[in-house]
CSV table of C-alpha atoms in Angstrom, one decimal:
chain,number,residue,atom,x,y,z
A,149,UNK,CA,20.3,17.6,19.8
A,150,UNK,CA,18.8,17.4,23.3
A,151,UNK,CA,16.6,20.4,22.6
A,152,UNK,CA,14.9,18.7,19.7
A,153,UNK,CA,14.5,15.5,21.6
A,154,UNK,CA,12.6,17.4,24.3
A,155,UNK,CA,10.4,19.0,21.7
A,156,UNK,CA,9.5,15.7,20.1
A,157,UNK,CA,5.9,14.9,20.7
A,158,UNK,CA,6.0,11.7,18.6
A,159,UNK,CA,4.6,9.3,21.0
A,160,UNK,CA,1.5,7.5,19.7
A,161,UNK,CA,0.9,3.8,20.1
A,162,UNK,CA,-1.8,2.3,18.0
A,163,UNK,CA,-3.1,4.8,15.5
A,164,UNK,CA,-6.7,3.9,16.0
A,165,UNK,CA,-6.5,4.4,19.8
A,166,UNK,CA,-4.9,7.8,19.5
A,167,UNK,CA,-7.4,9.3,17.0
A,168,UNK,CA,-10.5,8.2,18.9
A,169,UNK,CA,-10.4,7.1,22.5
A,170,UNK,CA,-13.2,5.9,24.9
A,171,UNK,CA,-14.0,7.6,28.2
A,172,UNK,CA,-15.9,7.2,31.4
A,173,UNK,CA,-18.6,9.8,32.2
A,174,UNK,CA,-18.0,11.0,35.8
A,175,UNK,CA,-20.3,13.9,36.4
A,176,UNK,CA,-23.2,15.4,34.5
A,177,UNK,CA,-24.5,18.8,35.7
A,178,UNK,CA,-27.2,20.3,33.6
A,179,UNK,CA,-26.0,20.1,30.0
A,180,UNK,CA,-22.3,19.7,31.0
A,181,UNK,CA,-20.6,16.3,31.1
A,182,UNK,CA,-17.2,15.6,32.6
A,183,UNK,CA,-15.5,12.4,31.6
A,184,UNK,CA,-12.1,10.8,32.2
A,185,UNK,CA,-10.2,8.4,29.8
A,186,UNK,CA,-6.9,7.0,28.9
A,187,UNK,CA,-5.0,3.7,29.3
A,188,UNK,CA,-2.4,1.9,31.2
A,189,UNK,CA,0.2,0.2,29.1
A,190,UNK,CA,3.1,-2.0,30.3
A,191,UNK,CA,5.6,-2.8,27.6
A,192,UNK,CA,8.9,-4.6,27.3
A,193,UNK,CA,11.3,-4.4,24.3
A,194,UNK,CA,14.0,-6.8,23.3
A,195,UNK,CA,16.5,-4.7,21.3
A,196,UNK,CA,19.0,-6.3,18.9
A,197,UNK,CA,20.9,-3.5,17.2
A,198,UNK,CA,22.9,-3.9,14.1
A,199,UNK,CA,25.9,-2.5,16.1
A,200,UNK,CA,26.4,-3.0,19.8
A,201,UNK,CA,25.0,-5.4,22.4
A,202,UNK,CA,21.4,-6.6,22.7
A,203,UNK,CA,19.3,-5.4,25.7
A,204,UNK,CA,15.9,-5.6,27.3
A,205,UNK,CA,14.0,-2.5,28.6
A,206,UNK,CA,10.5,-2.2,30.1
A,207,UNK,CA,8.4,0.7,31.2
A,208,UNK,CA,4.9,2.1,31.6
A,209,UNK,CA,5.6,5.7,30.4
A,210,UNK,CA,3.2,5.4,27.5
A,211,UNK,CA,0.3,5.2,30.0
A,212,UNK,CA,-1.9,8.3,29.7
A,213,UNK,CA,-4.8,10.1,31.2
A,214,UNK,CA,-7.2,12.7,29.9
A,215,UNK,CA,-10.1,14.8,31.1
A,216,UNK,CA,-12.9,16.0,28.7
A,217,UNK,CA,-15.9,18.3,29.2
A,218,UNK,CA,-18.8,18.7,26.8
A,219,UNK,CA,-21.7,21.1,27.0
A,220,UNK,CA,-24.2,22.8,24.7
A,221,UNK,CA,-24.3,26.7,24.5
A,222,UNK,CA,-26.8,28.4,22.3
A,223,UNK,CA,-27.2,25.3,20.1
A,224,UNK,CA,-23.4,24.9,19.8
A,225,UNK,CA,-21.4,22.0,21.1
A,226,UNK,CA,-18.4,23.1,23.3
A,227,UNK,CA,-15.7,20.6,24.1
A,228,UNK,CA,-12.6,21.0,26.3
A,229,UNK,CA,-9.9,18.3,26.3
A,230,UNK,CA,-6.6,17.9,28.1
A,231,UNK,CA,-4.3,14.8,28.2
A,232,UNK,CA,-0.9,13.9,29.4
A,233,UNK,CA,1.5,10.9,29.4
A,234,UNK,CA,4.7,10.1,31.3
A,235,UNK,CA,7.4,10.7,28.6
A,236,UNK,CA,8.4,14.1,30.0
A,237,UNK,CA,12.2,14.4,30.3
A,238,UNK,CA,12.6,11.0,28.7
A,239,UNK,CA,15.9,12.0,27.0
A,240,UNK,CA,17.4,12.1,30.5
A,241,UNK,CA,15.7,9.0,31.7
A,242,UNK,CA,12.8,10.7,33.4
A,243,UNK,CA,9.1,9.8,33.5
A,244,UNK,CA,7.5,13.2,34.3
A,245,UNK,CA,3.9,14.0,33.3
A,246,UNK,CA,4.0,15.6,29.8
A,247,UNK,CA,1.3,17.6,28.1
A,248,UNK,CA,0.1,15.9,25.0
A,249,UNK,CA,-3.2,17.7,24.2
A,250,UNK,CA,-5.0,20.8,25.4
A,251,UNK,CA,-7.7,22.2,23.1
A,252,UNK,CA,-11.1,23.7,22.9
A,253,UNK,CA,-13.6,22.7,20.2
A,254,UNK,CA,-16.7,24.6,19.2
A,255,UNK,CA,-18.6,22.6,16.6
A,256,UNK,CA,-16.2,22.3,13.6
A,257,UNK,CA,-13.5,24.7,15.0
A,258,UNK,CA,-10.7,23.3,17.1
A,259,UNK,CA,-7.9,25.5,18.7
A,260,UNK,CA,-5.1,24.4,21.0
A,261,UNK,CA,-2.3,21.9,21.3
A,262,UNK,CA,-3.4,18.8,19.3
A,263,UNK,CA,-2.6,16.6,16.3
A,264,UNK,CA,-1.2,18.4,13.2
A,265,UNK,CA,-3.0,18.4,9.9
A,266,UNK,CA,-0.6,15.9,8.3
A,267,UNK,CA,-1.4,13.4,11.1
A,268,UNK,CA,-5.1,13.7,10.7
A,269,UNK,CA,-4.8,13.2,7.0
A,270,UNK,CA,-3.0,9.9,7.3
A,271,UNK,CA,-3.4,8.3,10.8
A,272,UNK,CA,-7.1,7.2,10.7
A,273,UNK,CA,-6.3,5.1,7.6
A,274,UNK,CA,-3.0,3.7,8.7
A,275,UNK,CA,-2.0,0.2,9.9
A,276,UNK,CA,-2.3,-0.6,13.6
A,277,UNK,CA,1.1,-0.8,15.3
A,278,UNK,CA,2.4,-1.1,18.9
A,279,UNK,CA,5.5,1.0,18.1
A,280,UNK,CA,5.4,4.2,20.1
A,281,UNK,CA,8.2,6.1,18.4
A,282,UNK,CA,8.2,5.1,14.7
A,283,UNK,CA,4.6,4.4,13.9
A,284,UNK,CA,4.2,6.8,11.0
A,285,UNK,CA,7.6,6.3,9.3
A,286,UNK,CA,7.0,6.4,5.5
A,287,UNK,CA,4.1,8.9,5.8
A,288,UNK,CA,3.8,12.7,5.7
A,289,UNK,CA,3.4,12.5,9.5
A,290,UNK,CA,6.2,10.1,10.3
A,291,UNK,CA,7.0,11.3,13.8
A,292,UNK,CA,8.5,14.7,13.3
A,293,UNK,CA,9.0,17.2,16.1
A,294,UNK,CA,5.7,18.9,15.4
A,295,UNK,CA,3.3,15.9,15.5
A,296,UNK,CA,1.4,18.0,18.1
A,297,UNK,CA,2.3,21.7,17.6
A,298,UNK,CA,2.0,24.0,20.5
A,299,UNK,CA,-0.8,25.8,18.8
A,300,UNK,CA,-3.1,24.4,16.0
A,301,UNK,CA,-6.3,25.5,14.5
A,302,UNK,CA,-8.5,23.1,12.6
A,303,UNK,CA,-11.7,24.0,10.7
A,304,UNK,CA,-13.7,21.2,9.1
A,305,UNK,CA,-16.6,21.4,6.7
A,306,UNK,CA,-18.0,18.1,5.7
A,307,UNK,CA,-14.9,16.2,4.3
A,308,UNK,CA,-12.8,19.3,4.0
A,309,UNK,CA,-10.3,20.3,6.7
A,310,UNK,CA,-8.2,23.5,6.9
A,311,UNK,CA,-5.3,23.6,9.3
A,312,UNK,CA,-3.0,26.4,10.4
A,313,UNK,CA,-0.3,25.3,12.9
A,314,UNK,CA,2.7,26.7,14.8
A,315,UNK,CA,5.5,26.7,12.2
A,316,UNK,CA,8.5,24.5,12.4
A,317,UNK,CA,10.8,27.3,11.2
A,318,UNK,CA,11.1,29.9,14.1
A,319,UNK,CA,11.4,32.8,11.7
A,320,UNK,CA,8.5,31.8,9.5
A,321,UNK,CA,6.2,34.7,8.5
A,322,UNK,CA,3.1,32.5,8.3
A,323,UNK,CA,1.8,29.4,10.1
A,324,UNK,CA,2.4,26.0,8.5
A,325,UNK,CA,-0.8,25.1,6.6
A,326,UNK,CA,-2.5,21.9,5.6
A,327,UNK,CA,-5.7,21.5,3.5
A,328,UNK,CA,-7.1,18.0,3.3
A,329,UNK,CA,-10.2,16.3,1.9
A,330,UNK,CA,-11.6,12.9,3.0
A,331,UNK,CA,-14.3,10.8,1.3
A,332,UNK,CA,-15.4,7.3,0.8
A,333,UNK,CA,-16.2,5.3,-2.4
A,334,UNK,CA,-17.9,2.1,-1.5
A,335,UNK,CA,-15.6,0.3,1.0
A,336,UNK,CA,-12.6,2.5,0.1
A,337,UNK,CA,-11.7,5.4,2.4
A,338,UNK,CA,-9.2,8.0,1.2
A,339,UNK,CA,-7.7,11.3,2.2
A,340,UNK,CA,-5.7,13.7,0.1
A,341,UNK,CA,-3.8,16.6,1.6
A,342,UNK,CA,-1.6,19.5,0.6
A,343,UNK,CA,1.0,21.0,3.0
A,344,UNK,CA,2.5,24.5,2.6
A,345,UNK,CA,5.2,25.9,4.9
A,346,UNK,CA,8.0,28.4,5.1
A,347,UNK,CA,11.1,26.2,5.4
A,348,UNK,CA,14.6,27.2,6.3
A,349,UNK,CA,17.1,26.8,3.5
A,350,UNK,CA,20.3,27.7,5.3
A,351,UNK,CA,20.6,31.5,4.7
A,352,UNK,CA,16.9,32.3,4.6
A,353,UNK,CA,13.7,30.4,3.7
A,354,UNK,CA,11.7,29.1,0.8
A,355,UNK,CA,8.1,27.9,0.5
A,356,UNK,CA,7.9,24.1,0.6
A,357,UNK,CA,4.9,22.3,-0.8
A,358,UNK,CA,4.0,18.6,-0.3
A,359,UNK,CA,1.1,16.4,-1.3
A,360,UNK,CA,0.0,13.2,0.4
A,361,UNK,CA,-2.6,10.5,-0.3
A,362,UNK,CA,-3.8,7.9,2.1
A,363,UNK,CA,-6.3,5.1,1.6
A,364,UNK,CA,-7.9,2.1,3.3
A,365,UNK,CA,-9.7,-0.7,1.5
A,366,UNK,CA,-12.0,-2.8,3.8
A,367,UNK,CA,-12.4,-6.4,2.7
A,368,UNK,CA,-14.7,-8.3,5.1
A,369,UNK,CA,-12.3,-9.3,8.0
A,370,UNK,CA,-9.3,-7.9,6.2
A,371,UNK,CA,-8.2,-4.4,5.2
A,372,UNK,CA,-5.4,-3.0,3.0
A,373,UNK,CA,-3.7,0.3,3.9
A,374,UNK,CA,-1.5,2.5,1.8
A,375,UNK,CA,-0.1,6.1,1.7
A,376,UNK,CA,2.3,8.1,-0.4
A,377,UNK,CA,3.6,11.6,-0.3
A,378,UNK,CA,6.0,13.8,-2.2
A,379,UNK,CA,7.3,17.4,-1.7
A,380,UNK,CA,9.8,19.9,-0.5
A,381,UNK,CA,10.1,21.0,3.1
A,382,UNK,CA,8.5,17.8,4.4
A,383,UNK,CA,11.4,16.4,6.5
A,384,UNK,CA,10.4,18.2,9.7
A,385,UNK,CA,7.1,16.3,9.5
A,386,UNK,CA,8.2,13.0,8.0
A,387,UNK,CA,11.2,12.8,10.4
A,388,UNK,CA,13.6,11.9,7.6
A,389,UNK,CA,15.6,14.8,6.3
A,390,UNK,CA,18.7,15.7,4.2
A,391,UNK,CA,21.5,13.5,5.7
A,392,UNK,CA,19.3,11.3,7.9
A,393,UNK,CA,16.6,11.3,10.6
A,394,UNK,CA,15.6,14.6,12.1
A,395,UNK,CA,16.7,14.0,15.6
A,396,UNK,CA,20.0,12.5,14.6
A,397,UNK,CA,21.2,15.4,12.4
A,398,UNK,CA,20.5,18.1,15.0
A,399,UNK,CA,18.0,20.6,13.6
A,400,UNK,CA,14.7,21.4,11.9
A,401,UNK,CA,16.6,23.2,9.0
A,402,UNK,CA,17.3,19.7,7.5
A,403,UNK,CA,15.2,20.1,4.4
A,404,UNK,CA,17.8,22.1,2.4
A,405,UNK,CA,21.1,21.4,0.7
A,406,UNK,CA,23.4,24.0,-0.8
A,407,UNK,CA,20.7,26.7,0.0
A,408,UNK,CA,17.9,24.9,-1.8
A,409,UNK,CA,15.0,22.9,-0.5
A,410,UNK,CA,15.3,19.2,-1.4
A,411,UNK,CA,12.4,17.0,-2.4
A,412,UNK,CA,11.6,13.6,-0.8
A,413,UNK,CA,9.1,10.8,-1.4
A,414,UNK,CA,7.7,8.4,1.1
A,415,UNK,CA,5.2,5.5,1.1
A,416,UNK,CA,3.7,2.9,3.3
A,417,UNK,CA,1.7,-0.3,2.7
A,418,UNK,CA,-0.1,-2.4,5.3
A,419,UNK,CA,-2.4,-5.4,5.8
A,420,UNK,CA,-4.7,-6.3,8.7
A,421,UNK,CA,-6.4,-9.6,9.2
A,422,UNK,CA,-8.9,-10.5,11.9
A,423,UNK,CA,-8.1,-14.2,12.7
A,424,UNK,CA,-10.9,-14.5,15.2
A,425,UNK,CA,-13.2,-12.2,17.1
A,426,UNK,CA,-10.5,-11.6,19.6
A,427,UNK,CA,-7.2,-12.1,17.6
A,428,UNK,CA,-6.0,-9.7,14.9
A,429,UNK,CA,-2.7,-9.2,13.1
A,430,UNK,CA,-1.0,-6.5,11.1
A,431,UNK,CA,1.9,-6.3,8.6
A,432,UNK,CA,3.4,-3.0,7.5
A,433,UNK,CA,6.3,-1.6,5.5
A,434,UNK,CA,7.3,2.1,5.3
A,435,UNK,CA,10.1,3.9,3.3
A,436,UNK,CA,11.3,7.4,2.8
A,437,UNK,CA,13.8,8.5,0.0
A,438,UNK,CA,15.4,12.0,0.0
A,439,UNK,CA,16.7,13.4,-3.2
A,440,UNK,CA,19.9,14.8,-1.7
A,441,UNK,CA,23.6,14.2,-2.7
A,442,UNK,CA,23.8,11.2,-0.3
A,443,UNK,CA,20.5,9.7,-1.5
A,444,UNK,CA,19.4,9.5,2.1
A,445,UNK,CA,16.8,6.8,2.7
A,446,UNK,CA,15.1,4.9,5.6
A,447,UNK,CA,12.7,2.0,5.9
A,448,UNK,CA,10.9,0.1,8.6
A,449,UNK,CA,9.1,-3.3,8.7
A,450,UNK,CA,6.8,-4.6,11.3
A,451,UNK,CA,4.4,-7.4,12.1
A,452,UNK,CA,2.2,-7.9,15.1
A,453,UNK,CA,-0.5,-10.0,16.8
A,454,UNK,CA,-3.0,-8.4,19.2
A,455,UNK,CA,-5.3,-10.5,21.4
A,456,UNK,CA,-8.3,-9.1,23.3
A,457,UNK,CA,-7.9,-11.0,26.5
A,458,UNK,CA,-10.8,-9.2,28.2
A,459,UNK,CA,-12.9,-6.3,27.0
A,460,UNK,CA,-10.6,-3.2,26.9
A,461,UNK,CA,-7.6,-5.3,27.8
A,462,UNK,CA,-5.3,-6.2,24.9
A,463,UNK,CA,-2.1,-8.3,24.9
A,464,UNK,CA,0.2,-7.9,22.0
A,465,UNK,CA,3.6,-8.8,20.5
A,466,UNK,CA,5.3,-7.0,17.6
A,467,UNK,CA,8.5,-7.5,15.6
A,468,UNK,CA,10.0,-4.6,13.8
A,469,UNK,CA,13.2,-3.8,11.9
A,470,UNK,CA,14.5,-0.4,10.9
A,471,UNK,CA,17.6,0.3,8.8
A,472,UNK,CA,18.6,3.6,10.4
A,473,UNK,CA,18.9,5.0,13.9
A,474,UNK,CA,15.9,7.3,14.4
A,475,UNK,CA,16.5,8.1,18.1
A,476,UNK,CA,19.5,7.3,20.4
A,477,UNK,CA,17.3,4.7,22.1
A,478,UNK,CA,15.9,3.4,18.8
A,479,UNK,CA,19.1,2.2,16.9
A,480,UNK,CA,19.1,0.5,13.5
A,481,UNK,CA,18.3,-3.2,13.9
A,482,UNK,CA,15.5,-5.4,15.2
A,483,UNK,CA,13.2,-5.1,18.1
A,484,UNK,CA,10.5,-7.3,19.6
A,485,UNK,CA,7.9,-5.6,21.9
A,486,UNK,CA,5.5,-7.3,24.2
A,487,UNK,CA,2.7,-5.3,25.8
A,488,UNK,CA,-0.4,-5.3,27.9
A,489,UNK,CA,-2.8,-2.4,27.6
A,490,UNK,CA,-6.0,-1.6,29.5
A,491,UNK,CA,-8.2,1.2,28.1
A,492,UNK,CA,-10.6,3.0,30.3
């Protein structure tokens, strides 16, 4: 199990922050700009598990730093980006610098270690959360081991995105692939995506297909968020598999039972309200149901308040409850997180 914990790249705090972050321009030489960005986040969590004793833990591991270069070459925009946080060797209690992103982008083509296609089809429309580990539970990108594959290729054309990424199954003959399309109708944003991958079935492999739909409806100061997905071979990305969560059942071949790929369905719903210019709040519910013999399921509930104390400095508190143990350090039960986060 430790191998898969090390491979997990699931850390992402608030979805909005992760998809698009600000930066500080440091140097501009000719048509090349070097900038630095990231944030410092201090968090404390009160854990009240369904079984065992309550505890409090605090850390700054989620803090991250990135460097970005941009330049124009023959009328093409060339971007290089690299980012790390301090969750390296976390399974053993360490806080080493860990590579999160390292990619090159030329206009609409991106190649490197970065978000997978499932994440980009859901996350920009999701509810804001403080939870680092289980933010996407209930979606097609629920925090599986390949949220940021070692190698990913994205090509976008208007609202269409084609993705080929390092496959979850080591003996796969083709990359895992995602095709998504995003658009907007009035104040309703949506994204539909199809995933195809070679998934292990115990003795060999089968082709797994999944479909997801995410949407966000903006209503003045409020917004409604929802997503749904269904398909086979989706557990390695949704993080809930045959028999339970991916990390807890010990392998990425967790999409099969009796030699056959098993289907699963997940959904999430959320609501955001802007109380004042500085205070906002979010409610969210996510659930996954696997069509296996044990009728495996998982759900998570959360509610938070986030206050902009100063520009780029947020204070927040979040309550959440999950009905299954998703990581050894995230047992079934309730958790209250308090945090302070400074973006730069």
